[in-house]
Coordinates of C-alpha atoms and ligand atoms in Angstrom, one line a residue:
X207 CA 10.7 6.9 -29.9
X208 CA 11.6 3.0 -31.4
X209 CA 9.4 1.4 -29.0
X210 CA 9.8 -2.2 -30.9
X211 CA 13.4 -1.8 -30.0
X212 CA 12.9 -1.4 -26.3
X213 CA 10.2 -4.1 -26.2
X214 CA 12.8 -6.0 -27.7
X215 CA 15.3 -5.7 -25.5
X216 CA 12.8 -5.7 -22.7
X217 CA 12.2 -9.5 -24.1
X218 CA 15.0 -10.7 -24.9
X219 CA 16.1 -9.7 -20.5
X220 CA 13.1 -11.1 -19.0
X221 CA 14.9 -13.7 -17.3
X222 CA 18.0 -11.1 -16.6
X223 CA 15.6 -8.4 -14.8
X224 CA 14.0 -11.6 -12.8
X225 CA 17.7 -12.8 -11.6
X226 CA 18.3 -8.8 -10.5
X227 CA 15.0 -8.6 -8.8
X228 CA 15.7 -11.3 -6.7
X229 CA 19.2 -9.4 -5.6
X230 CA 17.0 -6.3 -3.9
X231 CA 14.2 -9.3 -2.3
X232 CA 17.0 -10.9 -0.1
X233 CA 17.9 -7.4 1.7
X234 CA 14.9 -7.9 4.3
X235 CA 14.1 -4.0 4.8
X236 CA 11.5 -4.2 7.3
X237 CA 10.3 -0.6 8.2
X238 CA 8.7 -1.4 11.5
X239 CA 11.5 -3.1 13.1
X240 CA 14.2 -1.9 14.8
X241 CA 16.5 -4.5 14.7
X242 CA 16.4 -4.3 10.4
X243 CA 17.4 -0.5 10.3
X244 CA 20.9 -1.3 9.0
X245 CA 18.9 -3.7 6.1
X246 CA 16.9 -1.1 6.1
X247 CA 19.8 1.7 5.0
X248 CA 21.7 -1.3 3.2
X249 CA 18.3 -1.3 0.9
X250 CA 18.5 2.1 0.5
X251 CA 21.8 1.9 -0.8
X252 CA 20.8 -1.0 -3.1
X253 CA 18.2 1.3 -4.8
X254 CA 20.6 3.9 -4.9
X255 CA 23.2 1.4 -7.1
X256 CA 20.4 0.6 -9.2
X257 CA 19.3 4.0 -10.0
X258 CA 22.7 5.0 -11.0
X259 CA 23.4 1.5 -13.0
X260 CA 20.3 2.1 -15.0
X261 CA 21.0 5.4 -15.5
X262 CA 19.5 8.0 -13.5
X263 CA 21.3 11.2 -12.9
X264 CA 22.3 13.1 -9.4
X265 CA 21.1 10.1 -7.6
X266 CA 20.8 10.7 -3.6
X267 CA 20.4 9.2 0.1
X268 CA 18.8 11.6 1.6
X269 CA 18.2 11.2 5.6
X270 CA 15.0 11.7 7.5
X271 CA 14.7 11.2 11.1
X272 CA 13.2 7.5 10.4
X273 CA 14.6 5.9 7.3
X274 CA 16.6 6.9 4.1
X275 CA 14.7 8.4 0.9
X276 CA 15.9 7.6 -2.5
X277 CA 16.0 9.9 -5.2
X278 CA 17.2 10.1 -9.1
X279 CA 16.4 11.7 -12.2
X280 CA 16.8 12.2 -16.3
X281 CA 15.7 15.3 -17.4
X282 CA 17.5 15.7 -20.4
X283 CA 14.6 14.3 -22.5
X284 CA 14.0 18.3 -23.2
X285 CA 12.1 21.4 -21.9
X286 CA 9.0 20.9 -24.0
X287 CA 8.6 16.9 -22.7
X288 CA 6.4 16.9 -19.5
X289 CA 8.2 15.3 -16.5
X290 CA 7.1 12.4 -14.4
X291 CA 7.5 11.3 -10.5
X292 CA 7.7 7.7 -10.4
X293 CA 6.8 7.0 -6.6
X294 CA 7.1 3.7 -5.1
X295 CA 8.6 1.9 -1.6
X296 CA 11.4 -0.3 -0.9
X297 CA 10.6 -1.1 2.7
X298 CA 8.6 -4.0 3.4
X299 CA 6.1 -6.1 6.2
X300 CA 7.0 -8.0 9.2
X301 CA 7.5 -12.0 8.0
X302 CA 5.4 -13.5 11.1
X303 CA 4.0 -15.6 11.3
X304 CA 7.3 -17.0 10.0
X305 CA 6.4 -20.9 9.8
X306 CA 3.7 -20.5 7.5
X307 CA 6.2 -19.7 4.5
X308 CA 6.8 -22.7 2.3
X309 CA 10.6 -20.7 1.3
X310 CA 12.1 -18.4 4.0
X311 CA 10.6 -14.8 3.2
X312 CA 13.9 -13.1 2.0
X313 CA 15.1 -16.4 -0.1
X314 CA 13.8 -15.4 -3.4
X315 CA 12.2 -18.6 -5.0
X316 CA 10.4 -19.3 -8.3
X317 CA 7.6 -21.7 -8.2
X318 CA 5.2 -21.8 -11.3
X319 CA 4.8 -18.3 -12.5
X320 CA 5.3 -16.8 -9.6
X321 CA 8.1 -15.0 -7.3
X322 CA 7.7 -15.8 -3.4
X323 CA 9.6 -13.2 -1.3
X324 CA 8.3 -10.7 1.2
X325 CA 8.2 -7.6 -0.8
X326 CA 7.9 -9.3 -4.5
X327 CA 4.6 -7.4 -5.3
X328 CA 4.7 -4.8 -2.3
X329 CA 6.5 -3.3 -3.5
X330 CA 9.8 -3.6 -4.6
X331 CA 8.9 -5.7 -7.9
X332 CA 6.8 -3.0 -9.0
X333 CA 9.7 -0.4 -8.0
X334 CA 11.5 -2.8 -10.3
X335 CA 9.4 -2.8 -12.9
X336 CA 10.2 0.9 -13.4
X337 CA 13.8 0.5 -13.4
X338 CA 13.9 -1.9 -15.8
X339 CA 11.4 0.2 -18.1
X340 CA 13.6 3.2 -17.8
X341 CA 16.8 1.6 -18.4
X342 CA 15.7 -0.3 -21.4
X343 CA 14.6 3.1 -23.0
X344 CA 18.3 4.4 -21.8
X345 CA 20.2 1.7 -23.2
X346 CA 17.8 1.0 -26.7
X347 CA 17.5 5.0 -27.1
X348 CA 19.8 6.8 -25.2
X349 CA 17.4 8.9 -23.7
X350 CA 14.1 9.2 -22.4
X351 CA 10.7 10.0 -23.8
X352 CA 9.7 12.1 -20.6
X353 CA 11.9 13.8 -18.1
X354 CA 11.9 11.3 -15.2
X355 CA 12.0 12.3 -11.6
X356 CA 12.1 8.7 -9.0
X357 CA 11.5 8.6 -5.5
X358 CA 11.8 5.6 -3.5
X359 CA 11.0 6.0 0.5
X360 CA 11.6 3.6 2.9
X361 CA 8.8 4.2 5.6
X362 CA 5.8 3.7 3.5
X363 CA 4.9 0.8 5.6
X364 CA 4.7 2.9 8.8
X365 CA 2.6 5.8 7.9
X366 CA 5.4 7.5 5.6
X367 CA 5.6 9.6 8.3
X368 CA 8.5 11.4 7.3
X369 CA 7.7 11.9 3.5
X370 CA 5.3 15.0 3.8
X371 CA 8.0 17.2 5.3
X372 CA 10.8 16.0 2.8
X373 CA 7.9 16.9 -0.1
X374 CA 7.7 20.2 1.5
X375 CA 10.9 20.7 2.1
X376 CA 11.6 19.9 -1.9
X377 CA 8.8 21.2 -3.8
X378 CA 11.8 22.3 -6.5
X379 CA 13.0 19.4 -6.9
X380 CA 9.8 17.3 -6.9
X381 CA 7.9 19.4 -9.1
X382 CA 6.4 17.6 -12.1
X383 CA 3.0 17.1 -14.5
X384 CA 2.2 13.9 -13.5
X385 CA 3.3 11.3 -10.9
X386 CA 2.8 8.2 -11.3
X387 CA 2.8 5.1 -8.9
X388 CA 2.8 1.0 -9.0
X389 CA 1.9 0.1 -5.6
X390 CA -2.1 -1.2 -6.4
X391 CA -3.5 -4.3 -7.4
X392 CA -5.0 -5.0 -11.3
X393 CA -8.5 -6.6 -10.7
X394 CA -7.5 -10.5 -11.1
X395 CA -5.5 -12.2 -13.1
X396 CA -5.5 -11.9 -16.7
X397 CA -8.3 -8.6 -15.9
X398 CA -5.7 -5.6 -16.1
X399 CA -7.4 -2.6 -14.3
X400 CA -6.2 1.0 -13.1
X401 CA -6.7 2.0 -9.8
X402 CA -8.6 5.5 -9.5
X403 CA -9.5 5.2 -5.7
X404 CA -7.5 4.6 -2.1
X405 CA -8.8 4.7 1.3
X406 CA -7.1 6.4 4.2
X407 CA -6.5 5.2 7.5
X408 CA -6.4 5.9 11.1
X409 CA -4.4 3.9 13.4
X410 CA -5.6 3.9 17.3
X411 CA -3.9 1.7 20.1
X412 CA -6.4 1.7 23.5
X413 CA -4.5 0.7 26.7
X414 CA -6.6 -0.6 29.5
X415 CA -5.2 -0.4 33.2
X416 CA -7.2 -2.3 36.1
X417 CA -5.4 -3.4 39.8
X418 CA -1.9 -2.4 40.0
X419 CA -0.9 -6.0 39.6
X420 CA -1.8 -9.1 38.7
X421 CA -4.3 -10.7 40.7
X422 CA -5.4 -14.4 41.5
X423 CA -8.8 -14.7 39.8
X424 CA -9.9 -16.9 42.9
X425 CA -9.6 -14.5 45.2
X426 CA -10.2 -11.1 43.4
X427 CA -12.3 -11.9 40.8
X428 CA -16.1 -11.1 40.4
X429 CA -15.3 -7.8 42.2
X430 CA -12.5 -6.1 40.8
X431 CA -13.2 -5.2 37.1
X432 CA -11.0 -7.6 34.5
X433 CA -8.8 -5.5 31.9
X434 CA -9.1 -7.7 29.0
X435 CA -13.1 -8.1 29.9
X436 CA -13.4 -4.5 30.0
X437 CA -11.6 -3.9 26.4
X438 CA -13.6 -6.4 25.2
X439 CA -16.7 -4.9 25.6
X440 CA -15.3 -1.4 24.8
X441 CA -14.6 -2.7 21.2
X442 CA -17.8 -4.3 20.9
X443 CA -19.6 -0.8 21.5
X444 CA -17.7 0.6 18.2
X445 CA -19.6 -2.1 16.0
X446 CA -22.9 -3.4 15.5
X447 CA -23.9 -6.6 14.6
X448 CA -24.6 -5.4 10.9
X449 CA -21.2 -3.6 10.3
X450 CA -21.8 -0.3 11.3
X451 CA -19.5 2.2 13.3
X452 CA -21.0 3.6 15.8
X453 CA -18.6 6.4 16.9
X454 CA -20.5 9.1 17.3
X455 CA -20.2 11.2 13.9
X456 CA -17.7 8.6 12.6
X457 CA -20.1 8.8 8.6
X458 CA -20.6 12.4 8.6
X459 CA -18.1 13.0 5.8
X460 CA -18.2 10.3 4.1
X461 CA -18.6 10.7 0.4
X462 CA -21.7 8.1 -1.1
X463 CA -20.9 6.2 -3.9
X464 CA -22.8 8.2 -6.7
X465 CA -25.1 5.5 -8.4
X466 CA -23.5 5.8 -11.8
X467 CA -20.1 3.9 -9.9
X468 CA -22.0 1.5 -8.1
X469 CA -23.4 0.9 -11.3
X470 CA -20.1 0.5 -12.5
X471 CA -19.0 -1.8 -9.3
X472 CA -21.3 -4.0 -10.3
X473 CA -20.4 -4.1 -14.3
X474 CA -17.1 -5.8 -12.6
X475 CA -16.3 -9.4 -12.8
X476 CA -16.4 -10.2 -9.4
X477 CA -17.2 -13.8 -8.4
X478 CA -18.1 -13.8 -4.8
X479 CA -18.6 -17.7 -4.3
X480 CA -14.9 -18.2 -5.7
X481 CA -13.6 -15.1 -3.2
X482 CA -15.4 -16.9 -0.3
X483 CA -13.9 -20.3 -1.7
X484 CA -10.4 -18.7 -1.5
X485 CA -10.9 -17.7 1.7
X486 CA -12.3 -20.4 3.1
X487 CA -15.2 -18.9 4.9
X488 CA -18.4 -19.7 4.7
X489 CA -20.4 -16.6 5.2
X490 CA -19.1 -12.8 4.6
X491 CA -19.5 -10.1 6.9
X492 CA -19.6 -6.1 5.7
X493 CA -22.0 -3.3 6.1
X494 CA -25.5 -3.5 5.4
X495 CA -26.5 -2.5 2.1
X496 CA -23.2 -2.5 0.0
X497 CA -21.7 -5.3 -2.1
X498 CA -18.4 -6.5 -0.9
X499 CA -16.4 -5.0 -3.6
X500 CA -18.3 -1.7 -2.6
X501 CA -17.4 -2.5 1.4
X502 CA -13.8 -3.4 0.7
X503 CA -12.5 -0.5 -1.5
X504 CA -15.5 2.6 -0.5
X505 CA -17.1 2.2 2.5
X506 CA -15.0 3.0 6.0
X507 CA -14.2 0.1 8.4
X508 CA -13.0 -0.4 11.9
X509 CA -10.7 -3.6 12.8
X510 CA -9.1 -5.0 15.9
X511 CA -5.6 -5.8 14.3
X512 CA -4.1 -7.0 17.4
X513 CA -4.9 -7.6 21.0
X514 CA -3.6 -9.0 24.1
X515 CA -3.3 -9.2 27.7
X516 CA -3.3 -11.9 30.4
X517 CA -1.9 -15.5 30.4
X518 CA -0.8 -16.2 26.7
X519 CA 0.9 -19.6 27.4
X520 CA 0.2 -23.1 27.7
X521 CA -1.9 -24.5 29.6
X522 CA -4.1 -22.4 32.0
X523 CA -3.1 -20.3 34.9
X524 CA -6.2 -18.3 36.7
X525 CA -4.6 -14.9 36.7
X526 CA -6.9 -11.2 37.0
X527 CA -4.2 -9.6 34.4
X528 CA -3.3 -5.8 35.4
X529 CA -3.4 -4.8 31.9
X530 CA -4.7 -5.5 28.1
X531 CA -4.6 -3.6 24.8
X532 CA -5.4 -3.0 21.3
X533 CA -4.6 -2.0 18.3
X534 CA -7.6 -0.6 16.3
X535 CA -7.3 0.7 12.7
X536 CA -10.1 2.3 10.6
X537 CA -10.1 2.6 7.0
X538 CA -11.2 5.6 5.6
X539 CA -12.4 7.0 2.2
X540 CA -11.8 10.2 0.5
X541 CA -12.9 12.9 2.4
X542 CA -12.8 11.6 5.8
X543 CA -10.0 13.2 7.5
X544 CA -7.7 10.8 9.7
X545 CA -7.2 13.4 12.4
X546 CA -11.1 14.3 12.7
X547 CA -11.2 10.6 13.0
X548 CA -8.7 9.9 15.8
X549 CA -10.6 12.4 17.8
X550 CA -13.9 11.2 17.3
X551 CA -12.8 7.5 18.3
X552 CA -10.4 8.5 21.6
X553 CA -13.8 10.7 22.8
X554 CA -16.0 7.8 21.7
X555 CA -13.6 5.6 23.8
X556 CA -13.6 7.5 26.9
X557 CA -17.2 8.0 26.5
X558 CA -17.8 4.3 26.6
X559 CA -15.4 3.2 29.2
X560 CA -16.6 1.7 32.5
X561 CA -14.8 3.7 35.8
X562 CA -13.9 0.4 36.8
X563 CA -10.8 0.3 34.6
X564 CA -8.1 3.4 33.3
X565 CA -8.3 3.5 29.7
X566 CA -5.9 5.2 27.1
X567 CA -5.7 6.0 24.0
X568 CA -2.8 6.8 21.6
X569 CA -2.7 7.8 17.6
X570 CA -0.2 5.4 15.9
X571 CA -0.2 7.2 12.2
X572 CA -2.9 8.2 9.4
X573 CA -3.3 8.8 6.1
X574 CA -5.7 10.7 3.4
X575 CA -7.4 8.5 1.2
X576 CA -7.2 9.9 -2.3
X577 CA -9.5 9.8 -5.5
X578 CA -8.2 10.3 -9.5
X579 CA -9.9 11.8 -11.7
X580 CA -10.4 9.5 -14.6
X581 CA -10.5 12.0 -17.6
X582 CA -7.5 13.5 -18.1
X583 CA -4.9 13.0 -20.2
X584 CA -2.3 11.1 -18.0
X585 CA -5.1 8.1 -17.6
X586 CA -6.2 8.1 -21.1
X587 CA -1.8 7.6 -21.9
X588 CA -2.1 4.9 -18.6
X589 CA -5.1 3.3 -20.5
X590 CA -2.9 2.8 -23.8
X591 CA 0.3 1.9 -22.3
X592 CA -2.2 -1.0 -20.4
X593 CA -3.4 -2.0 -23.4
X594 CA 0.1 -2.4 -25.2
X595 CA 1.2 -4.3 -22.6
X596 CA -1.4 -6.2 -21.8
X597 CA -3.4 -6.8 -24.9
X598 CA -6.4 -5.6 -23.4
X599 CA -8.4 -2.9 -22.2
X600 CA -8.1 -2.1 -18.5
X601 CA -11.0 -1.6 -16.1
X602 CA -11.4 1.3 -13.8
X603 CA -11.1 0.2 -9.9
X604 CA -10.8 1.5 -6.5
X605 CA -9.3 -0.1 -3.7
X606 CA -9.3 -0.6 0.2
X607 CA -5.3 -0.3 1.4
X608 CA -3.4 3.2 1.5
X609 CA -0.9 5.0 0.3
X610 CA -1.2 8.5 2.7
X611 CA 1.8 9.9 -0.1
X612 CA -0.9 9.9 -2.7
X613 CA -2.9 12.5 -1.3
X614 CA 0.1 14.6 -0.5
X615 CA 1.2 14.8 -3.9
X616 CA -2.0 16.0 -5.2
X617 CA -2.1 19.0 -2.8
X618 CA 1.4 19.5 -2.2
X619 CA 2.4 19.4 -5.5
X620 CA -1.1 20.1 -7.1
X621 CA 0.1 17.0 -9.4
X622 CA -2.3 14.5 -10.8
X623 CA -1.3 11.2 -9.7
X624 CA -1.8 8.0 -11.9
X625 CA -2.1 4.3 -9.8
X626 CA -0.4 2.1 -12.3
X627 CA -0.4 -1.3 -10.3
X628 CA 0.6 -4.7 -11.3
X629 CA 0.1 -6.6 -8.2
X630 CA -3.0 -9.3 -7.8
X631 CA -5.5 -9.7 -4.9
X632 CA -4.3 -13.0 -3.8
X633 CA -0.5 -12.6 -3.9
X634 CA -0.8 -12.6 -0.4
X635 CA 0.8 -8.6 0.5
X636 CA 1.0 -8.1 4.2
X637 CA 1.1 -12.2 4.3
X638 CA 3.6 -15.6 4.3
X639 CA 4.2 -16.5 1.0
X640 CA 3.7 -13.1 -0.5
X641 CA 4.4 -13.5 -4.6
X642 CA 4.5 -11.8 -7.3
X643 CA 3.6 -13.1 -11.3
X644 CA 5.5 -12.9 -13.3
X645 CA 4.1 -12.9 -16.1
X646 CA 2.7 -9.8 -14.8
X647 CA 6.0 -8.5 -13.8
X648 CA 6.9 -8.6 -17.7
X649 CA 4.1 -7.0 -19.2
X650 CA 4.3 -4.2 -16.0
X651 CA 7.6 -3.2 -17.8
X652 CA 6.1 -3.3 -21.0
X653 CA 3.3 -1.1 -19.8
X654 CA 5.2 1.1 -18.0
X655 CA 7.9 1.3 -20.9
X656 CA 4.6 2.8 -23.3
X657 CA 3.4 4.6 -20.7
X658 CA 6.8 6.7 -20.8
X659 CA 6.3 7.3 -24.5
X660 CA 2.2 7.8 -24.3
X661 CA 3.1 10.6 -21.6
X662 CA 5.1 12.3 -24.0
X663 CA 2.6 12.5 -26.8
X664 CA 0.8 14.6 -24.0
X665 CA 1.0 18.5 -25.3
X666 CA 2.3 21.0 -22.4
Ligands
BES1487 N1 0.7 -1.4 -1.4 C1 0.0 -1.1 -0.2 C2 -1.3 -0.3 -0.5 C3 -2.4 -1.0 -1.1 C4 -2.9 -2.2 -0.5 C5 -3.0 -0.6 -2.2 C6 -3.9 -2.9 -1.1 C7 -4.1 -1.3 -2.8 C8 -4.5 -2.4 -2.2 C9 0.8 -0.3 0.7 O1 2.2 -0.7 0.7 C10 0.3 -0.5 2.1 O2 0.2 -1.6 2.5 N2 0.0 0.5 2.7 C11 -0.4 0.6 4.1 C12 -0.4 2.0 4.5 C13 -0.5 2.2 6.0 C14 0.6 1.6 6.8 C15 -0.6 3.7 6.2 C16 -1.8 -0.1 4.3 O3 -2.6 0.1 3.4 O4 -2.0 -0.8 5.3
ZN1488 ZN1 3.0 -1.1 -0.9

């Protein structure tokens, strides 16, 4: 393939492909909210445009009892060229807290190097990126190096609860050699690294019932048991003071980091004095006995991500509330299994709970955490396309967040998957003033562009 002509013309349309991207950031396609599902179809249907404009072939909605998938392909590249699943998500995060965004979250706005919009690096950029790599080969070559299948879901942000059935349902259609995905983080900026680790996740809500009404605290309290008291403790019991879960055989699949990675964890450039400055706190708080890259991408955790109950308001009002709740999520690593999980924590739970209050607990979603292996042929092609684009030789990584689909396509379509990410630690994902660079955003096409070509060097 003339790979100087596409990197050509993917140079000379940098500032074009930014001016698109911002078209698909202004459709706010929040997954989680029910008041967005028609920006949520109206995003499908963007993707959908864009996969036919670029070039992709029997492009289709198809419908899921949640929201739309997207799917296209090119498989005219030719029977002896493997074929590729590029897998990424157009929906996005909720925006709150809304006032702490310096541009309104689905505004598209350029400051610097960088794009602010909810959804610039998670993930429709890197959906982007693809696009604009595959329809710069398509318009410089005519065709593609690889057959290409893309699949674009909208539901990746709530569990992609609906993708493993629509996998099953398609195996035909999905089949492929490799799959890849841009939905990770590189290292830091200006340290281009693959992915080869995700954790998986277990999402718990606990419910706690005490009188059957509200009750003045004066009169009732200090003998009828508090809700949000008794939730409190509960969710101290699932912690110690060192970082360890204590759920009652919460570790006992838990695959140890083998020294030779955390030998190579610590080989990493990781500055912790700067990550602490960025954060502004002035002490970090993990599990005992691992470094914090170690407890943020391979060790499991358990986090309160919401909680509430009782007077919220100004002011104070002395109220005994009836009710409190919380949402509790654990990160697992590979191995663990999410369901195994959710049953060890709701009998933890109940084990714990005082009498004094009624306590429930309810699964939200899960997801497998997933390892790749890092010699085979599809990374060594990721390795070069990275270093093409990037002018440098990327580190190995593994990461803390999920993406339950990657699992799933290893064992449902016994495909090795490759975590081709562009995104940076601190462009604020899941956050206000979520960006993405894009500088990065150029030399993800780029890489993505080789990695095409690398892939097809790859014998069947
Ligand atoms: N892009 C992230 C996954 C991710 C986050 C990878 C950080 C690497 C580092 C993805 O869109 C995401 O946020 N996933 C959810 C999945 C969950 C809802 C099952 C997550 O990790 O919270
Ligand atoms: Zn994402």
């Amino acid at each position: 393939m003339k790979m100087e002509a596409v990197t050509g013309y993917i140079n000379k349309n940098e500032k074009n492909f930014v001016e698109e991207l911002k078209e698909f950031l202004r459709i706010p396609s929040i997954s989680t909210n029910l008041e967005n599902k028609s920006d949520v179809r109206k995003c499908a249907e963007y993707v959908s445009g864009q996969m036919e404009k670029i070039g992709l072939e029997n492009v289709k909605i198809f419908e899921t009892p949640g929201h739309p998938i997207v799917y296209g392909e090119y498989l005219k590249a030719g029977k002896d060229k493997p074929t590729v699943l590029v897998y990424g998500h157009y929906d996005v995060q909720p925006v709150d807290p809304l006032n702490l965004w310096t541009t309104p979250p689905f505004e598209p706005d350029i400051r610097g190097d960088n794009i602010y919009a909810r959804g610039s690096a998670d993930d429709k950029g890197q959906v982007f990126i693809h696009f604009k790599s595959i329809q710069s080969h398509l318009e410089i070559n005519k065709t593609l190096p690889v057959n290409v299948k893309v699949l674009i879901e909208g539901e990746e942000e709530i569990g992609s609860i609906n993708l493993d059935k629509f996998i099953e349902d398609n195996k035909e259609m999905l089949k492929c050699d490799y799959v890849v995905v841009s939905d990770t983080s590189m290292f830091d900026h200006e340290v281009p690294s693959i992915c080869y680790g995700l954790r998986g996740l277990a999402y718990m809500q606990v419910e706690v019932t005490g009188p059957n009404r509200d009750l003045h605290s004066g009169s009732f309290g200090g003998a009828v048991d508090n809700p949000v008291n008794a939730l409190a403790r509960i969710i101290c019991k699932l912690k110690d003071e060192k970082g360890k879960i204590l759920i009652d055989g919460f570790y006992d699949d838990v695959l140890n980091l083998t020294p030779k990675e955390r030998e190579e964890y610590s080989k990493l450039p990781f500055d912790e004095k700067k990550y602490m400055k960025g954060l502004e706190v002035d002490e970090l708080f993990g599990e005992e006995g691992y470094t914090t890259l170690e407890r943020a991408s391979a060790r499991p955790t358990l986090d309160c991500n919401g909680i509430w109950g009782g007077f919220q308001g100004e002011g104070a009002k002395t109220v005994l509330p009836s009710k409190a709740g919380a949402k509790i999520s654990m990160r697992l690593v590979p191995n663990q299994d999410p369901q195994k999980i959710e049953k060890l924590f709701t009998d933890f739970v109940k084990k714990i709970s005082p009498k004094s209050v009624k306590v429930e607990v309810k699964s939200l979603h899960g997801g497998n955490g997933a390892i790749t292996p890092l010699d085979s042929p599809a990374m060594d092609a990721a390795v070069e396309a990275m270093k093409k684009g990037f002018g440098k030789t990327p580190l190995f990584t593994r990461e803390g967040g999920s993406i339950p689909v990657v699992n799933s396509f290893q064992t449902l379509l016994n495909a090795p998957v490759i975590l081709l990410g562009f995104g940076l630690p601190d462009e604020n994902a899941h956050s206000p003033d979520e960006h993405l660079n894009l500088k990065n955003f150029q030399r993800g096409i780029l890489s993505i562009a080789h990695y095409l070509n690398e892939l097809s060097k790859i014998k069947k």
